[in-house]
Short mmCIF file of C-alpha atoms in Angstrom, two decimals:
data_model
loop_
_atom_site.label_atom_id
_atom_site.label_comp_id
_atom_site.label_asym_id
_atom_site.label_seq_id
_atom_site.Cartn_x
_atom_site.Cartn_y
_atom_site.Cartn_z
CA MET E 1 0.08 -0.09 0.43
CA SER E 2 1.11 3.52 1.21
CA LEU E 3 4.20 4.35 3.03
CA VAL E 4 2.72 7.13 5.54
CA LEU E 5 4.94 9.53 8.19
CA SER E 6 3.48 9.96 11.16
CA VAL E 7 4.76 13.00 13.21
CA SER E 8 3.79 14.43 16.27
CA GLY E 9 4.78 17.66 17.39
CA SER E 10 4.49 17.84 20.42
CA PRO E 11 7.36 18.17 23.18
CA SER E 12 6.32 15.51 25.83
CA ALA E 13 7.64 12.12 26.14
CA SER E 14 4.36 11.68 28.18
CA SER E 15 2.75 12.94 25.10
CA ARG E 16 -1.11 12.19 25.03
CA THR E 17 -1.08 12.67 21.07
CA ALA E 18 2.06 10.79 20.59
CA GLY E 19 -0.55 8.25 21.66
CA LEU E 20 -3.25 8.66 19.64
CA LEU E 21 -0.97 8.94 16.49
CA ARG E 22 0.85 5.47 17.88
CA HIS E 23 -2.94 3.99 18.40
CA LEU E 24 -3.66 5.25 15.10
CA ASP E 25 -0.59 4.37 13.03
CA ALA E 26 -1.72 0.60 14.40
CA ARG E 27 -5.26 0.86 12.32
CA LEU E 28 -3.40 2.69 9.45
CA ALA E 29 -0.28 -0.76 9.63
CA ALA E 30 -3.90 -3.52 9.80
CA GLN E 31 -4.96 -1.69 6.03
CA GLY E 32 -1.78 -2.46 5.39
CA HIS E 33 0.30 0.23 4.77
CA GLN E 34 3.80 1.26 6.33
CA VAL E 35 3.76 3.57 8.91
CA ILE E 36 6.68 4.83 10.27
CA PRO E 37 6.54 7.42 13.63
CA LEU E 38 8.50 10.16 13.82
CA ASP E 39 8.53 12.06 17.33
CA VAL E 40 9.94 16.17 16.73
CA ARG E 41 10.91 15.93 20.53
CA THR E 42 13.34 12.93 19.40
CA ILE E 43 15.46 16.07 17.22
CA PRO E 44 18.09 17.56 19.25
CA ALA E 45 16.88 21.34 19.86
CA GLU E 46 20.07 22.44 18.80
CA ALA E 47 19.39 21.41 15.45
CA LEU E 48 15.95 22.47 15.33
CA LEU E 49 16.92 26.34 16.92
CA GLY E 50 20.16 27.34 15.16
CA ALA E 51 18.15 25.83 12.35
CA ASP E 52 20.93 23.59 11.11
CA PHE E 53 19.25 21.88 7.69
CA GLY E 54 22.14 19.53 7.48
CA HIS E 55 22.02 17.52 10.23
CA PRO E 56 21.64 13.95 10.47
CA ALA E 57 18.43 14.22 12.35
CA VAL E 58 17.24 17.04 9.90
CA VAL E 59 17.51 15.20 6.70
CA GLU E 60 16.74 12.14 7.90
CA ALA E 61 13.91 13.86 8.94
CA THR E 62 13.09 15.50 5.11
CA GLU E 63 14.02 12.28 4.36
CA LEU E 64 11.94 10.62 5.62
CA PHE E 65 8.62 13.54 4.54
CA ALA E 66 10.24 13.26 0.96
CA ARG E 67 9.63 9.16 0.18
CA ALA E 68 6.34 9.45 2.77
CA ASP E 69 3.15 8.79 -0.48
CA GLY E 70 0.81 10.12 2.99
CA VAL E 71 1.52 12.08 6.80
CA VAL E 72 -0.33 12.44 9.48
CA ILE E 73 0.48 14.83 11.56
CA GLY E 74 -0.98 15.20 14.79
CA THR E 75 -0.01 18.20 17.83
CA PRO E 76 -1.24 19.58 20.99
CA VAL E 77 -2.36 23.15 20.96
CA TYR E 78 -0.82 25.69 22.98
CA LYS E 79 -1.65 29.12 22.99
CA ALA E 80 -3.73 28.61 19.71
CA ALA E 81 -1.81 27.16 17.53
CA TYR E 82 0.02 24.24 17.02
CA SER E 83 3.33 23.28 18.98
CA GLY E 84 6.89 25.39 19.04
CA VAL E 85 8.66 22.66 17.95
CA LEU E 86 6.36 21.38 15.35
CA LYS E 87 6.59 24.49 14.07
CA ALA E 88 10.70 24.60 14.13
CA LEU E 89 10.63 21.48 11.89
CA LEU E 90 7.66 22.95 9.09
CA ASP E 91 10.77 25.83 9.39
CA LEU E 92 13.61 22.86 8.46
CA LEU E 93 11.46 21.74 5.54
CA PRO E 94 12.06 22.60 1.53
CA GLN E 95 9.25 24.36 1.01
CA TYR E 96 7.11 22.62 -0.61
CA ALA E 97 7.74 19.59 1.07
CA LEU E 98 4.25 17.31 0.58
CA THR E 99 3.89 18.44 -2.35
CA GLY E 100 2.03 16.01 -3.81
CA LYS E 101 1.00 14.10 -0.37
CA THR E 102 -1.85 13.34 1.26
CA VAL E 103 -1.84 14.73 5.19
CA LEU E 104 -4.05 14.19 7.99
CA PRO E 105 -4.09 17.25 10.36
CA LEU E 106 -5.47 16.07 14.34
CA VAL E 107 -5.19 18.23 16.94
CA THR E 108 -5.16 17.23 20.71
CA GLY E 109 -6.11 20.10 22.70
CA GLY E 110 -7.67 20.81 27.14
CA SER E 111 -10.82 22.20 25.63
CA THR E 112 -12.80 23.05 22.36
CA ALA E 113 -11.57 26.53 22.38
CA HIS E 114 -8.96 25.47 20.46
CA VAL E 115 -10.76 23.66 17.95
CA LEU E 116 -10.13 26.47 15.43
CA ALA E 117 -6.25 26.11 15.64
CA LEU E 118 -6.56 22.92 13.40
CA ASP E 119 -8.41 25.61 10.57
CA TYR E 120 -7.22 28.27 11.59
CA ALA E 121 -3.10 27.59 12.57
CA LEU E 122 -2.40 24.15 10.80
CA ARG E 123 -4.29 23.54 7.99
CA PRO E 124 -3.08 26.87 5.96
CA VAL E 125 0.42 25.87 7.01
CA LEU E 126 0.24 22.59 5.50
CA ASN E 127 -1.39 24.06 2.45
CA SER E 128 1.30 26.28 1.84
CA MET E 129 3.21 23.29 1.82
CA GLY E 130 2.42 21.62 -1.14
CA ALA E 131 -0.67 19.05 0.87
CA ALA E 132 -2.13 17.84 -2.36
CA HIS E 133 -5.09 17.12 -0.37
CA ILE E 134 -5.31 17.17 3.27
CA VAL E 135 -8.14 15.59 4.38
CA GLN E 136 -11.02 16.42 6.90
CA GLY E 137 -8.59 16.46 10.37
CA TRP E 138 -9.99 16.11 13.91
CA PHE E 139 -9.44 17.53 17.28
CA THR E 140 -9.85 15.64 20.85
CA LEU E 141 -10.31 16.43 23.88
CA ASP E 142 -7.50 15.49 26.31
CA LYS E 143 -10.33 14.55 28.53
CA ASP E 144 -10.94 11.44 26.08
CA ILE E 145 -7.32 9.83 25.89
CA THR E 146 -6.71 8.22 29.11
CA ARG E 147 -2.66 6.33 29.03
CA GLY E 148 -2.75 3.40 31.44
CA GLU E 149 0.78 2.59 33.59
CA ASP E 150 1.66 0.23 30.22
CA GLY E 151 2.60 3.84 28.81
CA GLY E 152 -0.93 1.97 25.96
CA ILE E 153 -3.88 5.16 25.59
CA THR E 154 -7.51 4.10 25.21
CA VAL E 155 -9.57 7.19 23.35
CA ALA E 156 -13.06 7.00 24.50
CA PRO E 157 -15.74 5.45 22.73
CA ALA E 158 -17.13 8.27 20.68
CA THR E 159 -13.81 9.90 20.02
CA ALA E 160 -12.79 6.27 18.99
CA GLU E 161 -15.18 6.08 16.41
CA ALA E 162 -14.58 8.93 14.51
CA LEU E 163 -11.41 9.08 14.38
CA ALA E 164 -11.47 5.89 12.98
CA HIS E 165 -13.85 7.16 10.54
CA VAL E 166 -10.70 10.07 9.91
CA VAL E 167 -8.21 7.45 9.22
CA ASP E 168 -10.42 5.81 7.24
CA GLN E 169 -11.09 8.38 5.38
CA PHE E 170 -7.45 9.92 4.51
CA SER E 171 -6.74 6.00 4.00
CA ALA E 172 -8.45 5.57 1.26
CA ALA E 173 -7.43 8.98 -0.27
CA LEU E 174 -4.13 7.31 -0.26
CA THR E 175 -5.26 4.71 -2.35
CA GLY E 176 -8.12 6.49 -4.28
CA ARG E 177 -10.07 3.78 -3.17
CA PRO E 178 -13.77 5.37 -1.55
CA VAL E 179 -14.91 5.59 1.73
CA LEU E 180 -17.91 3.35 2.66
CA ALA E 181 -20.36 5.07 4.96
CA ALA E 182 -20.48 4.31 8.31
CA ALA E 183 -23.38 2.27 9.52
CA SER E 184 -25.82 3.84 11.44
#
């Protein structure tokens, strides 16, 4: 199938956003996609903040974006926008790094007051980077993502159902197949 790059823009090691992405990665893998996770927080800060385009970690991330057919980008909302660590990475990528790619934007946040960050902060940047198709994104409340002691996550049932539909739409867009309507 397709190669999907799953990017977590959270600076936190115990991130709900990263946990949610890894949860969704499993669904994409079960649908036959090859998924490569990328946690931006693992790229050295001096490379990101120093705009070191030649740093091996930045070069590797750039190559991953180039190879991917589709990109899932997840970020927590900070100050009504996507995270600074994600911004730092996006700034180091080539201007049109998303050209020809299908992109699924996902945002997590503490209240629904931040839901517009998806369409007014993240989506315009992805569009400016040449994304061929930005599918319907999704905002998930932090309270709907529970991290277990084993590091795994549990997603509230209604949210899990909505996310499954969004991920299935992304998968269908990658493969060019139609999405079947969810049964009521």
